[in-house]
Tab-separated table of N, CA, C and O and ligand atoms in Angstrom:
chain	number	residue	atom	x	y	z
E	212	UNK	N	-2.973	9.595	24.492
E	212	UNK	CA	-4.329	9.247	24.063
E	212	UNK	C	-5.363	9.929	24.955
E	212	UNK	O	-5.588	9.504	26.088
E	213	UNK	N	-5.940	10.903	24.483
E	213	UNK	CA	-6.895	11.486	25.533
E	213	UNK	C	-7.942	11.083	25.181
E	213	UNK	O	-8.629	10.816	26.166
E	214	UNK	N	-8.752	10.776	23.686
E	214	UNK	CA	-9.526	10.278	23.757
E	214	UNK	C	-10.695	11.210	23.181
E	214	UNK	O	-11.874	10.855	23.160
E	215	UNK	N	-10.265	12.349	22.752
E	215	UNK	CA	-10.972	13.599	21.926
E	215	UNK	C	-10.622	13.812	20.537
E	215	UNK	O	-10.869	14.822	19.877
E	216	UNK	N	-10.013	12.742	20.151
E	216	UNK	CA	-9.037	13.196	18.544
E	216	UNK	C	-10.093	12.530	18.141
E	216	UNK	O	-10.576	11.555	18.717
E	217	UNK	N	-10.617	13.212	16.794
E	217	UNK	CA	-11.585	11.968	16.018
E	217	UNK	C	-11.095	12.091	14.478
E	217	UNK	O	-11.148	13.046	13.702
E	218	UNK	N	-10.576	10.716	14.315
E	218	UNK	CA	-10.162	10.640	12.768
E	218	UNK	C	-11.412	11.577	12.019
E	218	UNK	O	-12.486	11.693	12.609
E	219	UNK	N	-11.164	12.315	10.515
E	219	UNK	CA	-11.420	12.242	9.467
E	219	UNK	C	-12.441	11.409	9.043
E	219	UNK	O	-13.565	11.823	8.759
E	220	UNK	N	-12.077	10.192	8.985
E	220	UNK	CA	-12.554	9.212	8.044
E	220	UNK	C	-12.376	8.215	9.071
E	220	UNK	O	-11.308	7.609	9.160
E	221	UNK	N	-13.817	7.894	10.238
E	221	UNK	CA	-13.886	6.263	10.677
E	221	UNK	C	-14.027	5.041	9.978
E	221	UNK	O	-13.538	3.983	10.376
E	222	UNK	N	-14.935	5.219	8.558
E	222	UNK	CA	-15.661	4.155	8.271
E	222	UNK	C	-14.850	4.067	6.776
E	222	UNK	O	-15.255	3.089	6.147
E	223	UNK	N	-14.225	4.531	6.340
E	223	UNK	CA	-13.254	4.346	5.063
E	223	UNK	C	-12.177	3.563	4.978
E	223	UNK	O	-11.326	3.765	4.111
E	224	UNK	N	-12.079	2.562	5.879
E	224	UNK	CA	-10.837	2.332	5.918
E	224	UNK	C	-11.185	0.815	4.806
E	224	UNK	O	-10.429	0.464	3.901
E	225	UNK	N	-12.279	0.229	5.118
E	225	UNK	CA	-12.424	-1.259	4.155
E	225	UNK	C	-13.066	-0.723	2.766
E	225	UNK	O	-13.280	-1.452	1.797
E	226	UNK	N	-13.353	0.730	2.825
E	226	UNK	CA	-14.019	1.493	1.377
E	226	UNK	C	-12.766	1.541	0.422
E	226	UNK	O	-12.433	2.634	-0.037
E	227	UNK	N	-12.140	0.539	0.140
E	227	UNK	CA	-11.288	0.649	-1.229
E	227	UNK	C	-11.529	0.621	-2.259
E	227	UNK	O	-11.732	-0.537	-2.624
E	228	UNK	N	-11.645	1.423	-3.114
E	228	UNK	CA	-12.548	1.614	-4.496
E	228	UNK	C	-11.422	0.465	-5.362
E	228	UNK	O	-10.328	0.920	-5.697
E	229	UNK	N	-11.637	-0.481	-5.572
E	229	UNK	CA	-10.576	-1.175	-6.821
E	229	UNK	C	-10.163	-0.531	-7.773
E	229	UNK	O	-9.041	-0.028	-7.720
E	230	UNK	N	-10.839	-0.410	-8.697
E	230	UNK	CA	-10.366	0.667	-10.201
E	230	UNK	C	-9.557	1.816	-9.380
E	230	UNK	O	-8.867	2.453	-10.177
E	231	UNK	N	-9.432	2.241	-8.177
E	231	UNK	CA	-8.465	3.487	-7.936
E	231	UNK	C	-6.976	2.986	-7.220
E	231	UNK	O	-6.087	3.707	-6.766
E	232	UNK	N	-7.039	1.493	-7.290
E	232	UNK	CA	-5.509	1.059	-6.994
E	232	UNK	C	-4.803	0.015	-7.143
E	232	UNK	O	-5.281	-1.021	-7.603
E	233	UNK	N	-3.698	0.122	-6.817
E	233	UNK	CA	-2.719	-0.685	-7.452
E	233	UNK	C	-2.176	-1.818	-6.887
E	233	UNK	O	-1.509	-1.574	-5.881
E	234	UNK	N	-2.229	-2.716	-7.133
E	234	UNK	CA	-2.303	-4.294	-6.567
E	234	UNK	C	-0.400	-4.156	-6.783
E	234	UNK	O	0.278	-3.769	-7.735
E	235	UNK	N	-0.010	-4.706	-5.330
E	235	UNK	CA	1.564	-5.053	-5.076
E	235	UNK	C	1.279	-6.300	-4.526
E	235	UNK	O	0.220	-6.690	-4.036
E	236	UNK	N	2.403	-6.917	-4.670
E	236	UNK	CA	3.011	-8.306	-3.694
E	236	UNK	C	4.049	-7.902	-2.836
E	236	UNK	O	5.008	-7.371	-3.398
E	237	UNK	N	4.086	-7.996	-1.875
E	237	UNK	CA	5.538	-7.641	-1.116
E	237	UNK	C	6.555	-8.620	-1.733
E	237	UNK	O	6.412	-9.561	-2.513
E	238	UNK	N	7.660	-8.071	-1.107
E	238	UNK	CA	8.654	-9.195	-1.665
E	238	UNK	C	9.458	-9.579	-0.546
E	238	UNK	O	10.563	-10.087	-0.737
E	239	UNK	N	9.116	-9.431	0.330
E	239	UNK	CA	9.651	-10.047	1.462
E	239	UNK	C	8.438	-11.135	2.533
E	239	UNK	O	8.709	-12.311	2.778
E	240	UNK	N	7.306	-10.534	2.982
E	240	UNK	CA	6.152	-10.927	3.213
E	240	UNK	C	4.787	-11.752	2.478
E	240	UNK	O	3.969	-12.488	3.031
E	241	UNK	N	4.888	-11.271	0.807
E	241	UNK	CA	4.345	-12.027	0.240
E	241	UNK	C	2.749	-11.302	0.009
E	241	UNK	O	1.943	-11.348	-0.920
E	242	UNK	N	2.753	-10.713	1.177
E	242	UNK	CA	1.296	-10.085	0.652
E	242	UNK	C	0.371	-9.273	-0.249
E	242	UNK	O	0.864	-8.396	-0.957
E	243	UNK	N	-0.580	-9.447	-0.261
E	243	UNK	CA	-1.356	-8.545	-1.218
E	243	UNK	C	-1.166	-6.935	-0.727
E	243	UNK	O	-1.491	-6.501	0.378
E	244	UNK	N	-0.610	-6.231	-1.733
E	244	UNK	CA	-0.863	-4.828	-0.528
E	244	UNK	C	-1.450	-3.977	-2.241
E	244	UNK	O	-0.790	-3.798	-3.264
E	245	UNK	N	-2.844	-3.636	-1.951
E	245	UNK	CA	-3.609	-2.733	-2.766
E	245	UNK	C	-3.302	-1.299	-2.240
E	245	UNK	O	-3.687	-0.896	-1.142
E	246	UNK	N	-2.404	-0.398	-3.332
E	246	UNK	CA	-2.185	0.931	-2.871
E	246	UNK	C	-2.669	1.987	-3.657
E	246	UNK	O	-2.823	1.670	-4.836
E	247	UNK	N	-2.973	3.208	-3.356
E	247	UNK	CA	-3.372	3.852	-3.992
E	247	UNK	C	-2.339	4.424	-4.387
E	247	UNK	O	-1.308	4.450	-3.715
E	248	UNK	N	-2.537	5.277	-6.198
E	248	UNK	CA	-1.283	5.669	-7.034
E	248	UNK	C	-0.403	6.899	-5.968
E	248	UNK	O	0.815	6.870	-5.788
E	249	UNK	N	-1.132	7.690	-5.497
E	249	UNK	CA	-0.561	8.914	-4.435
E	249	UNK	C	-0.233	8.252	-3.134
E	249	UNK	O	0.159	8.982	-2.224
E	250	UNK	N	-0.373	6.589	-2.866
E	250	UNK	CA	0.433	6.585	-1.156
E	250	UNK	C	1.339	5.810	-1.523
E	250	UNK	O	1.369	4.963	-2.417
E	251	UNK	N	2.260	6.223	-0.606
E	251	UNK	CA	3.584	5.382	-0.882
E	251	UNK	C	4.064	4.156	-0.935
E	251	UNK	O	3.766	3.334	-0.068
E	252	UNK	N	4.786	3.896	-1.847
E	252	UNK	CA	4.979	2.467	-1.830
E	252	UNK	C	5.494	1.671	-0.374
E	252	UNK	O	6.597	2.030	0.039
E	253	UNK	N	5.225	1.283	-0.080
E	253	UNK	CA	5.463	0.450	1.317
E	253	UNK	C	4.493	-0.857	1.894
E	253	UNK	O	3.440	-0.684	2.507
E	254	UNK	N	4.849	-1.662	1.694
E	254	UNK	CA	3.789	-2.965	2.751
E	254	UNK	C	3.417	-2.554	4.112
E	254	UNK	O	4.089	-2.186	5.075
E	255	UNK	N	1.705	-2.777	3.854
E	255	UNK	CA	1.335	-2.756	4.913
E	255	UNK	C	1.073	-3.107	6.029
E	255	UNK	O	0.457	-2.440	6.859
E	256	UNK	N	1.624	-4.465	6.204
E	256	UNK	CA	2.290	-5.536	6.658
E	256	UNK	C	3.358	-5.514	7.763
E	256	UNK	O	3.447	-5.590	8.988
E	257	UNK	N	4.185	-5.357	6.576
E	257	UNK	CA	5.424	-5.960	7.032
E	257	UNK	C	6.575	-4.004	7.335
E	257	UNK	O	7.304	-3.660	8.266
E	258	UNK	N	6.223	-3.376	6.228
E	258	UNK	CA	6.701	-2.356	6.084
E	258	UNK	C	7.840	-2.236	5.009
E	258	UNK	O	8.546	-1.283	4.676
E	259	UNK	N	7.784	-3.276	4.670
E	259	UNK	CA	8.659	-3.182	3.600
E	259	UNK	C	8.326	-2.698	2.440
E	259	UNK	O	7.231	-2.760	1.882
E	260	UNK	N	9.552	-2.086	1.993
E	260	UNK	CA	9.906	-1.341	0.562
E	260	UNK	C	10.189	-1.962	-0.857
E	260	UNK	O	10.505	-1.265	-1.821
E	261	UNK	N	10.064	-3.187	-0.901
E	261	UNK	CA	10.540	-3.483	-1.885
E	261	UNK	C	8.850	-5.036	-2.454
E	261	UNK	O	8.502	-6.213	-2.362
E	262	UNK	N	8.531	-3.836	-2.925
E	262	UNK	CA	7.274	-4.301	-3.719
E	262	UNK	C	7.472	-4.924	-5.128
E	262	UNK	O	8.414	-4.509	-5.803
E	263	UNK	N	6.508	-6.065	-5.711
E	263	UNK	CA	6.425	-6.617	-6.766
E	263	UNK	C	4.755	-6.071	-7.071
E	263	UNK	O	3.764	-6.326	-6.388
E	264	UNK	N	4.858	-5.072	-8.595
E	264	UNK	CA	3.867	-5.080	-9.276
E	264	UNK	C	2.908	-6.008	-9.741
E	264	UNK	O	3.286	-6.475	-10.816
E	265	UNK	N	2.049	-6.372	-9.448
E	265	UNK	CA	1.245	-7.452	-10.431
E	265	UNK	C	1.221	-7.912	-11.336
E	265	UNK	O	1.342	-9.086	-11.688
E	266	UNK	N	0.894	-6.104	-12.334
E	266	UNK	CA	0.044	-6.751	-13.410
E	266	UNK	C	1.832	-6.572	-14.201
E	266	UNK	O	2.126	-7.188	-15.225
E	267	UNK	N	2.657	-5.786	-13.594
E	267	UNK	CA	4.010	-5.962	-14.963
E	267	UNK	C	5.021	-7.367	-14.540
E	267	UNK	O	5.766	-8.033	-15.258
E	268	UNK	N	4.731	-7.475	-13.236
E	268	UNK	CA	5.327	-8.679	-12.357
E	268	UNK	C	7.313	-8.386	-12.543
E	268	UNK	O	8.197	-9.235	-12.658
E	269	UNK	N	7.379	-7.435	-12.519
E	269	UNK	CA	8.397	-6.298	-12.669
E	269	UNK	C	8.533	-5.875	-11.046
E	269	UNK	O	7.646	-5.606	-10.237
E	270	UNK	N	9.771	-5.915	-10.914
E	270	UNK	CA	9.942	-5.278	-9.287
E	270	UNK	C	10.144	-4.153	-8.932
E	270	UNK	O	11.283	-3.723	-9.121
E	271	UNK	N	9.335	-3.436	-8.420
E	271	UNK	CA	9.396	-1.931	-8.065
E	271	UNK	C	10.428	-1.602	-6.646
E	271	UNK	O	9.920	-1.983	-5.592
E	272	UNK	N	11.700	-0.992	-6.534
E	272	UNK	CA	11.911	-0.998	-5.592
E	272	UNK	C	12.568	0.522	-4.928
E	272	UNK	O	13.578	1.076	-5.363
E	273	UNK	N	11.753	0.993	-3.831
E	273	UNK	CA	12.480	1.852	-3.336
E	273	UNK	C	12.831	1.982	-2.087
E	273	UNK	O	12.303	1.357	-1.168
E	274	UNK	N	14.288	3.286	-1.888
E	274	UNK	CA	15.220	3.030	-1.047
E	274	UNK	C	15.111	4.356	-0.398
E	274	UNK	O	14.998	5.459	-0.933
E	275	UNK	N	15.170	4.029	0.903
E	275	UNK	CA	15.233	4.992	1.200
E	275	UNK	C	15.797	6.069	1.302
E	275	UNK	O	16.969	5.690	1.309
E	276	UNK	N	15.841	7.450	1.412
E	276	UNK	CA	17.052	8.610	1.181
E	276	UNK	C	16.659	9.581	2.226
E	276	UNK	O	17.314	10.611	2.390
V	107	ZN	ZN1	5.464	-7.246	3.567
């Protein structure tokens, strides 16, 4: 940490546009995890992989390779 790196994007991080993502439940943790369609499925949480869709309430699950 030197203390010269400056993120990209300081102030974007609570700028989540709704209409641009996709509401998960973890399935281990339980939480809300809003992702966008291009980042990977994973809780942000917990780190877990094995997400529940919302709106199909269908379980999305991936493994790692
Ligand atoms: Zn989780």
């Amino acid at each position: 940490m030197s203390g010269t790196y400056q993120p990209p994007n300081t102030s974007s991080r609570d700028d989540i546009k709704e209409g641009n993502v996709i509401y998960y439940t973890c399935g281990d943790c339980a939480v809300r995890v809003p992702l966008e369609p291009s980042a990977p499925i994973r809780c942000q949480k917990c780190g877990a992989r094995v997400l529940y869709k919302e709106r199909t309430k269908r379980m999305v699950q991936f493994e790692a390779r």
